[in-house]
Each structure stands twice: as structure tokens, then as C-alpha cells.
mmCIF file of C-alpha atoms in Angstrom:
data_model
loop_
_atom_site.group_PDB
_atom_site.id
_atom_site.type_symbol
_atom_site.label_atom_id
_atom_site.label_comp_id
_atom_site.label_asym_id
_atom_site.label_seq_id
_atom_site.Cartn_x
_atom_site.Cartn_y
_atom_site.Cartn_z
ATOM 1 C CA MET O 1 -1.678 -33.575 28.652
ATOM 2 C CA GLU O 2 -0.040 -31.852 25.717
ATOM 3 C CA ASN O 3 2.532 -29.109 26.363
ATOM 4 C CA ARG O 4 1.339 -26.296 24.082
ATOM 5 C CA PRO O 5 3.298 -23.091 23.596
ATOM 6 C CA ASN O 6 1.810 -19.910 25.003
ATOM 7 C CA SER O 7 1.400 -16.660 23.066
ATOM 8 C CA GLU O 8 4.716 -15.250 24.308
ATOM 9 C CA GLN O 9 6.611 -18.308 23.042
ATOM 10 C CA ILE O 10 4.862 -18.086 19.677
ATOM 11 C CA THR O 11 5.603 -14.360 19.418
ATOM 12 C CA GLU O 12 9.249 -14.972 20.311
ATOM 13 C CA TYR O 13 9.523 -17.751 17.717
ATOM 14 C CA PHE O 14 8.269 -15.484 14.883
ATOM 15 C CA LYS O 15 10.064 -12.347 16.065
ATOM 16 C CA PHE O 16 12.317 -10.655 13.522
ATOM 17 C CA ARG O 17 15.991 -11.020 14.372
ATOM 18 C CA PRO O 18 18.140 -8.717 12.217
ATOM 19 C CA GLU O 19 21.328 -10.472 13.243
ATOM 20 C CA GLU O 20 20.023 -13.832 11.929
ATOM 21 C CA GLU O 21 18.113 -12.806 8.804
ATOM 22 C CA PRO O 22 20.064 -11.926 5.643
ATOM 23 C CA ARG O 23 19.152 -8.450 4.400
ATOM 24 C CA PHE O 24 18.227 -9.643 0.906
ATOM 25 C CA GLU O 25 15.702 -12.122 2.375
ATOM 26 C CA VAL O 26 14.114 -9.388 4.445
ATOM 27 C CA ARG O 27 13.976 -7.080 1.425
ATOM 28 C CA ASN O 28 12.444 -9.816 -0.722
ATOM 29 C CA THR O 29 9.840 -10.593 1.941
ATOM 30 C CA VAL O 30 8.848 -6.940 2.277
ATOM 31 C CA LEU O 31 8.746 -6.636 -1.528
ATOM 32 C CA VAL O 32 6.331 -9.576 -1.768
ATOM 33 C CA ILE O 33 4.137 -8.047 0.944
ATOM 34 C CA ALA O 34 4.140 -4.675 -0.856
ATOM 35 C CA ILE O 35 3.160 -6.365 -4.122
ATOM 36 C CA LEU O 36 0.308 -8.195 -2.385
ATOM 37 C CA ILE O 37 -0.945 -4.920 -0.886
ATOM 38 C CA THR O 38 -0.722 -3.234 -4.294
ATOM 39 C CA THR O 39 -2.681 -6.096 -5.844
ATOM 40 C CA ALA O 40 -5.370 -6.073 -3.150
ATOM 41 C CA THR O 41 -5.871 -2.301 -3.218
ATOM 42 C CA TYR O 42 -5.931 -2.200 -7.015
ATOM 43 C CA GLN O 43 -8.520 -4.992 -7.087
ATOM 44 C CA ALA O 44 -10.598 -3.111 -4.507
ATOM 45 C CA CYS O 45 -10.462 -0.135 -6.866
ATOM 46 C CA LEU O 46 -11.768 -2.232 -9.766
ATOM 47 C CA SER O 47 -14.489 -3.891 -7.660
ATOM 48 C CA PRO O 48 -15.473 -1.467 -4.883
ATOM 49 C CA PRO O 49 -17.646 -2.625 -1.971
ATOM 50 C CA GLY O 50 -21.253 -2.884 -3.098
ATOM 51 C CA GLY O 51 -20.263 -3.146 -6.764
ATOM 52 C CA LEU O 52 -21.064 -0.836 -9.659
ATOM 53 C CA TRP O 53 -24.386 0.213 -11.160
ATOM 54 C CA GLN O 54 -25.128 -1.782 -14.307
ATOM 55 C CA ASP O 55 -27.657 0.590 -15.877
ATOM 56 C CA ASN O 56 -28.573 4.263 -16.287
ATOM 57 C CA SER O 57 -31.750 4.714 -14.252
ATOM 58 C CA ASP O 58 -33.130 6.176 -11.033
ATOM 59 C CA GLY O 59 -30.584 9.000 -11.059
ATOM 60 C CA HIS O 60 -27.391 6.936 -11.308
ATOM 61 C CA ARG O 61 -24.978 6.148 -14.139
ATOM 62 C CA ALA O 62 -23.781 2.722 -15.210
ATOM 63 C CA GLY O 63 -20.231 2.086 -13.989
ATOM 64 C CA THR O 64 -20.474 4.285 -10.910
ATOM 65 C CA SER O 65 -20.148 2.971 -7.383
ATOM 66 C CA ILE O 66 -23.315 1.829 -5.633
ATOM 67 C CA MET O 67 -21.660 2.546 -2.275
ATOM 68 C CA ALA O 68 -20.878 6.118 -3.348
ATOM 69 C CA THR O 69 -24.496 6.661 -4.354
ATOM 70 C CA ASN O 70 -25.932 5.224 -1.120
ATOM 71 C CA ASN O 71 -23.366 6.304 1.490
ATOM 72 C CA ILE O 72 -20.925 8.985 0.382
ATOM 73 C CA VAL O 73 -19.145 9.133 3.767
ATOM 74 C CA SER O 74 -18.300 5.413 3.735
ATOM 75 C CA TYR O 75 -17.255 5.625 0.099
ATOM 76 C CA THR O 76 -15.012 8.620 0.808
ATOM 77 C CA MET O 77 -13.358 6.703 3.666
ATOM 78 C CA PHE O 78 -12.902 3.707 1.344
ATOM 79 C CA VAL O 79 -11.300 5.913 -1.322
ATOM 80 C CA VAL O 80 -8.948 7.606 1.147
ATOM 81 C CA PHE O 81 -7.744 4.490 2.956
ATOM 82 C CA ASN O 82 -7.544 2.335 -0.168
ATOM 83 C CA SER O 83 -5.489 5.088 -1.818
ATOM 84 C CA ILE O 84 -3.166 5.337 1.181
ATOM 85 C CA GLY O 85 -2.550 1.577 1.008
ATOM 86 C CA PHE O 86 -2.050 1.658 -2.758
ATOM 87 C CA PHE O 87 0.355 4.609 -2.855
ATOM 88 C CA THR O 88 2.311 3.433 0.194
ATOM 89 C CA SER O 89 2.797 -0.025 -1.307
ATOM 90 C CA LEU O 90 3.925 1.511 -4.617
ATOM 91 C CA PHE O 91 6.400 3.667 -2.693
ATOM 92 C CA MET O 92 7.709 0.537 -0.944
ATOM 93 C CA ILE O 93 8.136 -1.267 -4.284
ATOM 94 C CA PHE O 94 9.971 1.698 -5.750
ATOM 95 C CA ALA O 95 12.212 2.073 -2.691
ATOM 96 C CA LEU O 96 13.037 -1.651 -2.498
ATOM 97 C CA THR O 97 13.954 -1.882 -6.172
ATOM 98 C CA GLY O 98 16.288 1.118 -6.148
ATOM 99 C CA LYS O 99 19.334 -0.741 -7.468
ATOM 100 C CA PHE O 100 17.488 -3.003 -9.898
ATOM 101 C CA PRO O 101 18.402 -3.037 -13.564
ATOM 102 C CA MET O 102 15.695 -1.588 -15.794
ATOM 103 C CA ARG O 103 14.637 0.785 -13.020
ATOM 104 C CA ILE O 104 13.343 3.291 -15.606
ATOM 105 C CA ALA O 105 11.054 0.661 -17.154
ATOM 106 C CA LEU O 106 9.777 -0.253 -13.677
ATOM 107 C CA PHE O 107 9.180 3.435 -12.941
ATOM 108 C CA VAL O 108 7.162 3.791 -16.167
ATOM 109 C CA ALA O 109 5.129 0.663 -15.336
ATOM 110 C CA LEU O 110 4.385 1.838 -11.776
ATOM 111 C CA ASN O 111 3.323 5.242 -13.080
ATOM 112 C CA ALA O 112 1.023 3.607 -15.635
ATOM 113 C CA LEU O 113 -0.494 1.531 -12.830
ATOM 114 C CA THR O 114 -0.993 4.707 -10.811
ATOM 115 C CA TRP O 115 -2.732 6.492 -13.677
ATOM 116 C CA THR O 116 -5.070 3.565 -14.342
ATOM 117 C CA PHE O 117 -5.876 3.401 -10.615
ATOM 118 C CA ASP O 118 -6.654 7.131 -10.663
ATOM 119 C CA ALA O 119 -8.738 6.881 -13.831
ATOM 120 C CA SER O 120 -10.776 3.963 -12.444
ATOM 121 C CA MET O 121 -11.449 5.647 -9.114
ATOM 122 C CA ALA O 122 -12.419 8.920 -10.773
ATOM 123 C CA ALA O 123 -14.690 7.191 -13.319
ATOM 124 C CA MET O 124 -16.670 5.267 -10.714
ATOM 125 C CA THR O 125 -17.154 8.219 -8.363
ATOM 126 C CA PRO O 126 -20.533 9.849 -9.094
ATOM 127 C CA ASN O 127 -20.112 12.796 -6.742
ATOM 128 C CA THR O 128 -18.157 15.653 -8.327
ATOM 129 C CA ILE O 129 -16.782 16.941 -5.008
ATOM 130 C CA VAL O 130 -15.486 13.503 -3.999
ATOM 131 C CA ARG O 131 -14.033 13.015 -7.500
ATOM 132 C CA TRP O 132 -12.082 16.281 -7.245
ATOM 133 C CA MET O 133 -11.011 15.399 -3.702
ATOM 134 C CA PHE O 134 -9.723 12.052 -4.970
ATOM 135 C CA ASN O 135 -7.882 13.709 -7.869
ATOM 136 C CA ALA O 136 -6.164 16.101 -5.446
ATOM 137 C CA LEU O 137 -5.417 13.232 -3.070
ATOM 138 C CA SER O 138 -3.863 11.118 -5.825
ATOM 139 C CA ILE O 139 -1.549 13.986 -6.773
ATOM 140 C CA VAL O 140 -0.497 14.892 -3.230
ATOM 141 C CA LEU O 141 -0.547 11.489 -1.512
ATOM 142 C CA PRO O 142 2.606 10.022 -3.112
ATOM 143 C CA PHE O 143 4.600 13.003 -1.826
ATOM 144 C CA ILE O 144 2.999 12.807 1.608
ATOM 145 C CA VAL O 145 3.783 9.077 1.816
ATOM 146 C CA SER O 146 7.457 9.643 1.011
ATOM 147 C CA PHE O 147 7.814 12.518 3.495
ATOM 148 C CA VAL O 148 5.949 10.741 6.305
ATOM 149 C CA THR O 149 7.943 7.561 5.697
ATOM 150 C CA ALA O 150 11.239 9.453 5.854
ATOM 151 C CA PHE O 151 10.125 11.254 9.032
ATOM 152 C CA LEU O 152 9.007 8.054 10.755
ATOM 153 C CA LYS O 153 12.171 6.263 9.722
ATOM 154 C CA VAL O 154 14.323 8.930 11.359
ATOM 155 C CA LYS O 155 12.117 9.134 14.440
ATOM 156 C CA PHE O 156 11.414 5.464 15.207
ATOM 157 C CA GLU O 157 13.709 3.134 13.335
ATOM 158 C CA GLU O 158 16.693 1.760 15.191
ATOM 159 C CA THR O 159 19.888 0.953 13.357
ATOM 160 C CA PRO O 160 20.502 -2.800 13.571
ATOM 161 C CA PRO O 161 23.712 -3.770 15.336
ATOM 162 C CA ALA O 162 26.747 -4.437 13.161
ATOM 163 C CA THR O 163 27.685 -8.049 12.603
ATOM 164 C CA PRO O 164 31.095 -9.369 11.561
ATOM 165 C CA ASN O 165 29.856 -10.012 7.989
ATOM 166 C CA ARG O 166 27.890 -6.824 7.565
ATOM 167 C CA PRO O 167 28.610 -3.146 8.252
ATOM 168 C CA PRO O 168 26.001 -1.059 10.073
ATOM 169 C CA VAL O 169 23.164 0.383 7.980
#
């Protein structure tokens, strides 16, 4: 009979250990995850669930979301949660690249990505009320993400213990 590890052993094996992991590796890992989330949420913006209408007929416009036409509540939830993921991942990228050279160029590129995300979401939303709600959300959400992140960091994050090679954070 094979001795297989249980879930607690597996969890312990993959558990993050700040004293063993170099900070730059952790930062790089989180940066890759943030980029993957940005990519996935941006792609979901370009190809929303249900697709886009291909023609102008039966009361809909080509290029607008089929989901938004058929179920505005589900589409609104999609827009809100996809936007939260997108803006939070952009915030993470910006925060993790704070000391990078060419930070201004990165800032310009991230803002351009944000504006194209906003333009795509607004263009495919057939309902005027939801479109205005999304526009307001896309203006306010980046600020909300930064404030909520700062609040949660202060409230829940523990400072890792100091090691001989590294001062406390």
C-alpha cells in the first residue's frame, strides 16, 4: 500500500514561508500572477460571455453584448467583478514596479490599457444606464482599490520576522 500525503501535509509543503523565500522571488511571483489576472480580465472584456451581436436587427446593434441584451443583471455583475479584477491587478502591477526604471513609460502604458478597457466595455454595453454606471465605476474603482488595499494591509497584514540578512519590512 502506497503512503500518500494527506491534505494537511500538502498544504504545509506549499505554505509560504517568508523566512525562506527571497523577497524578490515573492515579488516576481505576485507580479506574474497580477499580469495573468490583467490578461484574463482584459480578454473577458474583449470577448464577453455569450459573445457579441454580429448584425443590426431585432432591436440590437452589432458589437454589443448578447448577454447584456438578454440578461442585464448578469451582465452588470460581470462588468462589476471583471472590472474589480482588472483594476486591482493593474494596481498590483503598478505597486510592484515602483522602483523600476522607465516607471513613467509603464504608467503611460497601463493608463492606455485602462482607457482601451473602458472604451471596449462602454462600446459593447447596449443599456445606457449600465454604460454610465460602468463609466462611473471605471473612474472611481482605481481609487477605491488603492484605499481598500491600504486599509486591509494595515488591518490584516503581519510584518514578517526579521532575519539576519534582511531588516524588518
